PDB file of C-alpha atoms in Angstrom:
ATOM      1  CA  MET A1084     -14.221   1.807  30.560  1.00 43.00           C
ATOM      2  CA  ALA A1085     -15.275  -0.928  28.156  1.00 48.00           C
ATOM      3  CA  THR A1086     -14.385  -0.677  24.495  1.00 43.00           C
ATOM      4  CA  ARG A1087     -17.068  -1.444  21.977  1.00 44.00           C
ATOM      5  CA  THR A1088     -16.984  -1.842  18.232  1.00 45.00           C
ATOM      6  CA  LEU A1089     -19.357   0.301  16.223  1.00 47.00           C
ATOM      7  CA  PRO A1090     -20.759  -1.040  12.960  1.00 48.00           C
ATOM      8  CA  THR A1091     -19.815   0.728   9.741  1.00 45.00           C
ATOM      9  CA  THR A1092     -22.353   2.271   7.402  1.00 47.00           C
ATOM     10  CA  ASN A1093     -22.227  -0.698   5.034  1.00 47.00           C
ATOM     11  CA  GLY A1094     -21.715  -3.471   7.582  1.00 50.00           C
ATOM     12  CA  ALA A1095     -18.387  -4.555   6.014  1.00 48.00           C
ATOM     13  CA  PHE A1096     -16.022  -4.820   8.926  1.00 50.00           C
ATOM     14  CA  VAL A1097     -13.014  -6.732  10.172  1.00 47.00           C
ATOM     15  CA  PRO A1098     -11.894  -5.667  13.657  1.00 55.00           C
ATOM     16  CA  ILE A1099      -8.196  -4.777  13.942  1.00 59.00           C
ATOM     17  CA  GLY A1100      -6.408  -7.764  15.387  1.00 60.00           C
ATOM     18  CA  THR A1101      -8.636 -10.168  13.481  1.00 75.00           C
ATOM     19  CA  GLN A1102      -7.188 -11.034  10.120  1.00 87.00           C
ATOM     20  CA  GLU A1103      -9.329 -12.157   7.213  1.00 94.00           C
ATOM     21  CA  PRO A1104      -6.937 -14.357   5.229  1.00 95.00           C
ATOM     22  CA  ILE A1105      -6.878 -13.772   1.481  1.00 96.00           C
ATOM     23  CA  LEU A1106      -3.726 -15.586   0.291  1.00 94.00           C
ATOM     24  CA  ARG A1107      -1.154 -17.596   2.211  1.00 94.00           C
ATOM     25  CA  SER A1108       1.868 -19.449   0.846  1.00 94.00           C
ATOM     26  CA  ASP A1109       5.539 -19.848   1.740  1.00 91.00           C
ATOM     27  CA  SER A1110       6.458 -16.652  -0.146  1.00 92.00           C
ATOM     28  CA  ARG A1111       3.286 -14.537   0.044  1.00 94.00           C
ATOM     29  CA  GLU A1112       0.614 -13.492   2.514  1.00 95.00           C
ATOM     30  CA  ILE A1113      -2.299 -11.067   2.255  1.00 96.00           C
ATOM     31  CA  SER A1114      -4.913 -10.472   4.957  1.00 96.00           C
ATOM     32  CA  LEU A1115      -7.620  -7.845   5.351  1.00 95.00           C
ATOM     33  CA  LEU A1116      -7.460  -6.089   8.726  1.00 93.00           C
ATOM     34  CA  VAL A1117     -10.144  -3.433   8.138  1.00 92.00           C
ATOM     35  CA  ALA A1118     -12.719  -3.467   5.351  1.00 92.00           C
ATOM     36  CA  ASP A1119     -15.046  -0.501   5.038  1.00 91.00           C
ATOM     37  CA  GLU A1120     -16.251   1.581   2.084  1.00 92.00           C
ATOM     38  CA  ASN A1121     -14.232   4.534   3.442  1.00 94.00           C
ATOM     39  CA  LEU A1122     -11.024   2.684   4.301  1.00 94.00           C
ATOM     40  CA  SER A1123      -9.364  -0.673   3.912  1.00 95.00           C
ATOM     41  CA  LEU A1124      -6.260  -1.795   5.761  1.00 95.00           C
ATOM     42  CA  THR A1125      -4.395  -4.817   4.451  1.00 96.00           C
ATOM     43  CA  TYR A1126      -1.368  -6.710   5.771  1.00 95.00           C
ATOM     44  CA  ALA A1127       0.925  -8.116   3.072  1.00 96.00           C
ATOM     45  CA  SER A1128       4.236  -9.937   2.843  1.00 96.00           C
ATOM     46  CA  ARG A1129       6.318 -11.125  -0.107  1.00 97.00           C
ATOM     47  CA  ALA A1130       9.640 -12.836  -0.662  1.00 97.00           C
ATOM     48  CA  ALA A1131      12.712 -10.824  -1.670  1.00 96.00           C
ATOM     49  CA  GLY A1132      12.894  -9.523  -5.238  1.00 94.00           C
ATOM     50  CA  GLU A1133       9.224  -9.999  -6.189  1.00 96.00           C
ATOM     51  CA  ARG A1134       7.155  -7.585  -8.280  1.00 96.00           C
ATOM     52  CA  VAL A1135       3.957  -6.859  -6.379  1.00 96.00           C
ATOM     53  CA  ALA A1136       1.999  -4.494  -8.641  1.00 96.00           C
ATOM     54  CA  ASP A1137       2.476  -3.274 -12.204  1.00 97.00           C
ATOM     55  CA  PRO A1138       2.014   0.456 -13.020  1.00 98.00           C
ATOM     56  CA  HIS A1139      -1.535   1.696 -12.379  1.00 97.00           C
ATOM     57  CA  VAL A1140      -3.599   4.628 -11.029  1.00 98.00           C
ATOM     58  CA  HIS A1141      -6.601   5.007  -8.716  1.00 97.00           C
ATOM     59  CA  ARG A1142      -9.304   7.589  -8.045  1.00 97.00           C
ATOM     60  CA  HIS A1143      -8.517   7.228  -4.330  1.00 97.00           C
ATOM     61  CA  THR A1144      -5.364   7.475  -2.207  1.00 97.00           C
ATOM     62  CA  GLU A1145      -3.301   4.324  -1.657  1.00 98.00           C
ATOM     63  CA  ALA A1146      -0.667   4.349   1.071  1.00 98.00           C
ATOM     64  CA  PHE A1147       1.994   1.917   2.269  1.00 98.00           C
ATOM     65  CA  TYR A1148       3.734   1.544   5.635  1.00 96.00           C
ATOM     66  CA  VAL A1149       6.739  -0.824   5.670  1.00 96.00           C
ATOM     67  CA  LEU A1150       6.982  -3.082   8.730  1.00 95.00           C
ATOM     68  CA  GLU A1151      10.050  -5.085   7.699  1.00 96.00           C
ATOM     69  CA  GLY A1152      12.368  -5.263   4.688  1.00 96.00           C
ATOM     70  CA  GLU A1153      12.243  -2.791   1.812  1.00 97.00           C
ATOM     71  CA  LEU A1154       9.834  -1.798  -0.934  1.00 98.00           C
ATOM     72  CA  ALA A1155      10.864  -0.042  -4.152  1.00 97.00           C
ATOM     73  CA  PHE A1156       8.234   2.106  -5.859  1.00 98.00           C
ATOM     74  CA  GLN A1157       8.143   3.679  -9.294  1.00 97.00           C
ATOM     75  CA  VAL A1158       5.992   6.774  -8.915  1.00 97.00           C
ATOM     76  CA  GLY A1159       4.628   9.513 -11.151  1.00 97.00           C
ATOM     77  CA  ALA A1160       4.731  10.311 -14.838  1.00 97.00           C
ATOM     78  CA  GLU A1161       8.538  10.321 -14.694  1.00 96.00           C
ATOM     79  CA  CYS A1162       8.666   6.863 -12.991  1.00 96.00           C
ATOM     80  CA  GLU A1163      10.818   8.109 -10.108  1.00 96.00           C
ATOM     81  CA  THR A1164      12.199   5.222  -8.034  1.00 97.00           C
ATOM     82  CA  ILE A1165      11.656   5.511  -4.287  1.00 96.00           C
ATOM     83  CA  THR A1166      12.942   2.807  -1.945  1.00 96.00           C
ATOM     84  CA  ILE A1167      11.836   2.758   1.691  1.00 96.00           C
ATOM     85  CA  GLY A1168      12.631   0.457   4.573  1.00 95.00           C
ATOM     86  CA  ALA A1169      10.956  -0.448   7.849  1.00 95.00           C
ATOM     87  CA  GLY A1170       9.181   2.562   9.334  1.00 94.00           C
ATOM     88  CA  GLY A1171       8.907   4.247   5.932  1.00 95.00           C
ATOM     89  CA  PHE A1172       5.642   5.495   4.459  1.00 96.00           C
ATOM     90  CA  VAL A1173       4.490   6.329   0.920  1.00 97.00           C
ATOM     91  CA  ALA A1174       1.065   7.801   0.067  1.00 97.00           C
ATOM     92  CA  VAL A1175       0.038   7.943  -3.573  1.00 98.00           C
ATOM     93  CA  PRO A1176      -2.859  10.361  -4.262  1.00 97.00           C
ATOM     94  CA  PRO A1177      -5.448   9.848  -7.018  1.00 98.00           C
ATOM     95  CA  GLY A1178      -4.042  10.070 -10.534  1.00 97.00           C
ATOM     96  CA  VAL A1179      -0.411   9.343  -9.595  1.00 98.00           C
ATOM     97  CA  ALA A1180       0.907   6.275 -11.411  1.00 98.00           C
ATOM     98  CA  HIS A1181       2.699   3.754  -9.230  1.00 98.00           C
ATOM     99  CA  SER A1182       4.058   0.225  -9.146  1.00 98.00           C
ATOM    100  CA  PHE A1183       6.136  -1.550  -6.540  1.00 98.00           C
ATOM    101  CA  ARG A1184       8.239  -4.575  -5.683  1.00 98.00           C
ATOM    102  CA  THR A1185      10.152  -5.944  -2.753  1.00 98.00           C
ATOM    103  CA  ALA A1186      13.738  -4.669  -2.678  1.00 97.00           C
ATOM    104  CA  GLY A1187      16.945  -5.854  -1.074  1.00 92.00           C
ATOM    105  CA  GLY A1188      17.814  -9.422  -0.207  1.00 94.00           C
ATOM    106  CA  HIS A1189      15.143 -10.042   2.429  1.00 95.00           C
ATOM    107  CA  PRO A1190      11.375 -10.588   2.466  1.00 96.00           C
ATOM    108  CA  ALA A1191       9.201  -7.547   3.137  1.00 97.00           C
ATOM    109  CA  ARG A1192       6.097  -7.031   5.277  1.00 96.00           C
ATOM    110  CA  TRP A1193       3.891  -3.930   4.977  1.00 97.00           C
ATOM    111  CA  LEU A1194       0.468  -2.410   5.468  1.00 96.00           C
ATOM    112  CA  ILE A1195      -1.609  -1.092   2.550  1.00 97.00           C
ATOM    113  CA  ILE A1196      -4.184   1.611   3.222  1.00 97.00           C
ATOM    114  CA  HIS A1197      -6.871   2.511   0.673  1.00 97.00           C
ATOM    115  CA  VAL A1198      -8.766   5.744   1.461  1.00 96.00           C
ATOM    116  CA  GLY A1199     -11.760   5.214   0.390  1.00 94.00           C
ATOM    117  CA  ASP A1200     -11.680   1.564  -0.228  1.00 95.00           C
ATOM    118  CA  GLY A1201     -12.522   1.870  -3.943  1.00 95.00           C
ATOM    119  CA  GLY A1202     -13.707  -1.748  -3.949  1.00 96.00           C
ATOM    120  CA  PHE A1203     -10.281  -3.122  -2.927  1.00 96.00           C
ATOM    121  CA  ALA A1204     -11.594  -5.374  -0.118  1.00 96.00           C
ATOM    122  CA  ALA A1205     -14.212  -6.893  -2.440  1.00 96.00           C
ATOM    123  CA  PHE A1206     -11.556  -7.355  -5.131  1.00 96.00           C
ATOM    124  CA  MET A1207      -9.251  -9.169  -2.681  1.00 96.00           C
ATOM    125  CA  ARG A1208     -12.096 -11.418  -1.523  1.00 96.00           C
ATOM    126  CA  GLY A1209     -12.778 -12.159  -5.197  1.00 97.00           C
ATOM    127  CA  VAL A1210      -9.121 -13.131  -5.694  1.00 94.00           C
ATOM    128  CA  ARG A1211      -9.411 -15.519  -2.745  1.00 96.00           C
ATOM    129  CA  ASP A1212     -12.744 -16.955  -3.899  1.00 97.00           C
ATOM    130  CA  GLY A1213     -11.910 -17.161  -7.620  1.00 96.00           C
ATOM    131  CA  VAL A1214     -14.454 -14.493  -8.602  1.00 97.00           C
ATOM    132  CA  LYS A1215     -13.633 -11.525 -10.861  1.00 96.00           C
ATOM    133  CA  VAL A1216     -14.505  -8.256  -9.093  1.00 97.00           C
ATOM    134  CA  ASP A1217     -13.973  -4.829 -10.671  1.00 96.00           C
ATOM    135  CA  TRP A1218     -12.545  -2.070  -8.504  1.00 96.00           C
ATOM    136  CA  ASP A1219     -10.912   1.363  -8.680  1.00 96.00           C
ATOM    137  CA  ILE A1220      -7.751   0.488 -10.611  1.00 96.00           C
ATOM    138  CA  ALA A1221      -6.911   1.745 -14.074  1.00 97.00           C
ATOM    139  CA  PRO A1222      -4.022   1.686 -16.531  1.00 97.00           C
ATOM    140  CA  VAL A1223      -1.628   4.610 -16.480  1.00 97.00           C
ATOM    141  CA  PRO A1224      -3.008   7.381 -18.723  1.00 97.00           C
ATOM    142  CA  THR A1225      -1.153   8.125 -21.950  1.00 97.00           C
ATOM    143  CA  ASP A1226       0.260  11.348 -20.447  1.00 96.00           C
ATOM    144  CA  GLY A1227       1.723   9.345 -17.528  1.00 96.00           C
ATOM    145  CA  GLY A1228      -0.575  10.840 -14.895  1.00 96.00           C
ATOM    146  CA  LEU A1229       0.467  13.303 -12.214  1.00 97.00           C
ATOM    147  CA  PRO A1230       4.159  13.866 -11.372  1.00 97.00           C
ATOM    148  CA  ALA A1231       5.963  12.023  -8.580  1.00 97.00           C
ATOM    149  CA  ASP A1232       6.148  15.134  -6.389  1.00 96.00           C
ATOM    150  CA  HIS A1233       2.435  14.646  -5.609  1.00 97.00           C
ATOM    151  CA  ALA A1234       3.330  11.541  -3.567  1.00 97.00           C
ATOM    152  CA  ILE A1235       4.062  11.815   0.149  1.00 96.00           C
ATOM    153  CA  VAL A1236       7.196  10.008   1.286  1.00 96.00           C
ATOM    154  CA  SER A1237       8.371   9.740   4.881  1.00 95.00           C
ATOM    155  CA  ARG A1238      11.504   7.833   5.808  1.00 92.00           C
ATOM    156  CA  PRO A1239      12.435   6.770   9.349  1.00 85.00           C
ATOM    157  CA  SER A1240      14.852   9.211  10.976  1.00 73.00           C
ATOM    158  CA  CYS A1241      17.661   6.618  10.891  1.00 65.00           C
ATOM    159  CA  GLU A1242      17.362   6.218   7.095  1.00 55.00           C
ATOM    160  CA  PRO A1243      19.418   8.728   5.080  1.00 59.00           C
ATOM    161  CA  PRO A1244      17.533  10.935   2.612  1.00 56.00           C
ATOM    162  CA  PRO A1245      18.146  10.451  -1.110  1.00 59.00           C
ATOM    163  CA  GLU A1246      21.381  11.881  -2.455  1.00 60.00           C
ATOM    164  CA  GLY A1247      21.185  15.606  -3.089  1.00 47.00           C
ATOM    165  CA  ASN A1248      18.478  16.219  -0.463  1.00 41.00           C
ATOM    166  CA  ALA A1249      19.484  18.684   2.257  1.00 35.00           C
ATOM    167  CA  SER A1250      17.140  17.218   4.908  1.00 34.00           C
ATOM    168  CA  SER A1251      18.608  16.559   8.327  1.00 32.00           C
ATOM    169  CA  LEU A1252      19.113  12.890   9.184  1.00 30.00           C
ATOM    170  CA  SER A1253      17.259  13.532  12.451  1.00 30.00           C
ATOM    171  CA  GLU A1254      14.018  14.370  10.650  1.00 34.00           C
ATOM    172  CA  PRO A1255      12.023  12.231   8.233  1.00 35.00           C
ATOM    173  CA  PHE A1256      12.382  13.036   4.570  1.00 30.00           C
ATOM    174  CA  LEU A1257       9.052  14.465   3.452  1.00 34.00           C
ATOM    175  CA  ARG A1258       7.952  15.316  -0.032  1.00 33.00           C
TER     176      ARG A1258
END
């Protein structure tokens, strides 16, 4: 059976497997993999110890899946630190403040998922093309936004849960 690609409602589309380069340097790479008004999927990599995003909130969900290395997130009004390695996943719902950086002594590679896109793909293309594009990103509200326990965190089964958590090592740590 042949596979065919269906167009999206807005015609903005990058087939998985085809990367649309945004930024490439020795220490940083960003490429769009899927760009649609309902969902964007981005591949990113950064050198060890680099801040990637300062604290912010969205009106949409932003999620991260770590392919290699580690990412450290500060999440929620209480700025809880969550560090995940390869195979780990963090989803940050609307209104939950978050920032993140690479952690550990090695570069990191990860996927970023925006559900709906919130203008992220257009923003990234604007970064590449030197054009300012507004999108669904806002400063953290004065009350700090929603608490960290609204985030979804899944660690690979080989990664121990945070200290004080009674989860079995054979099951992912879910919040």
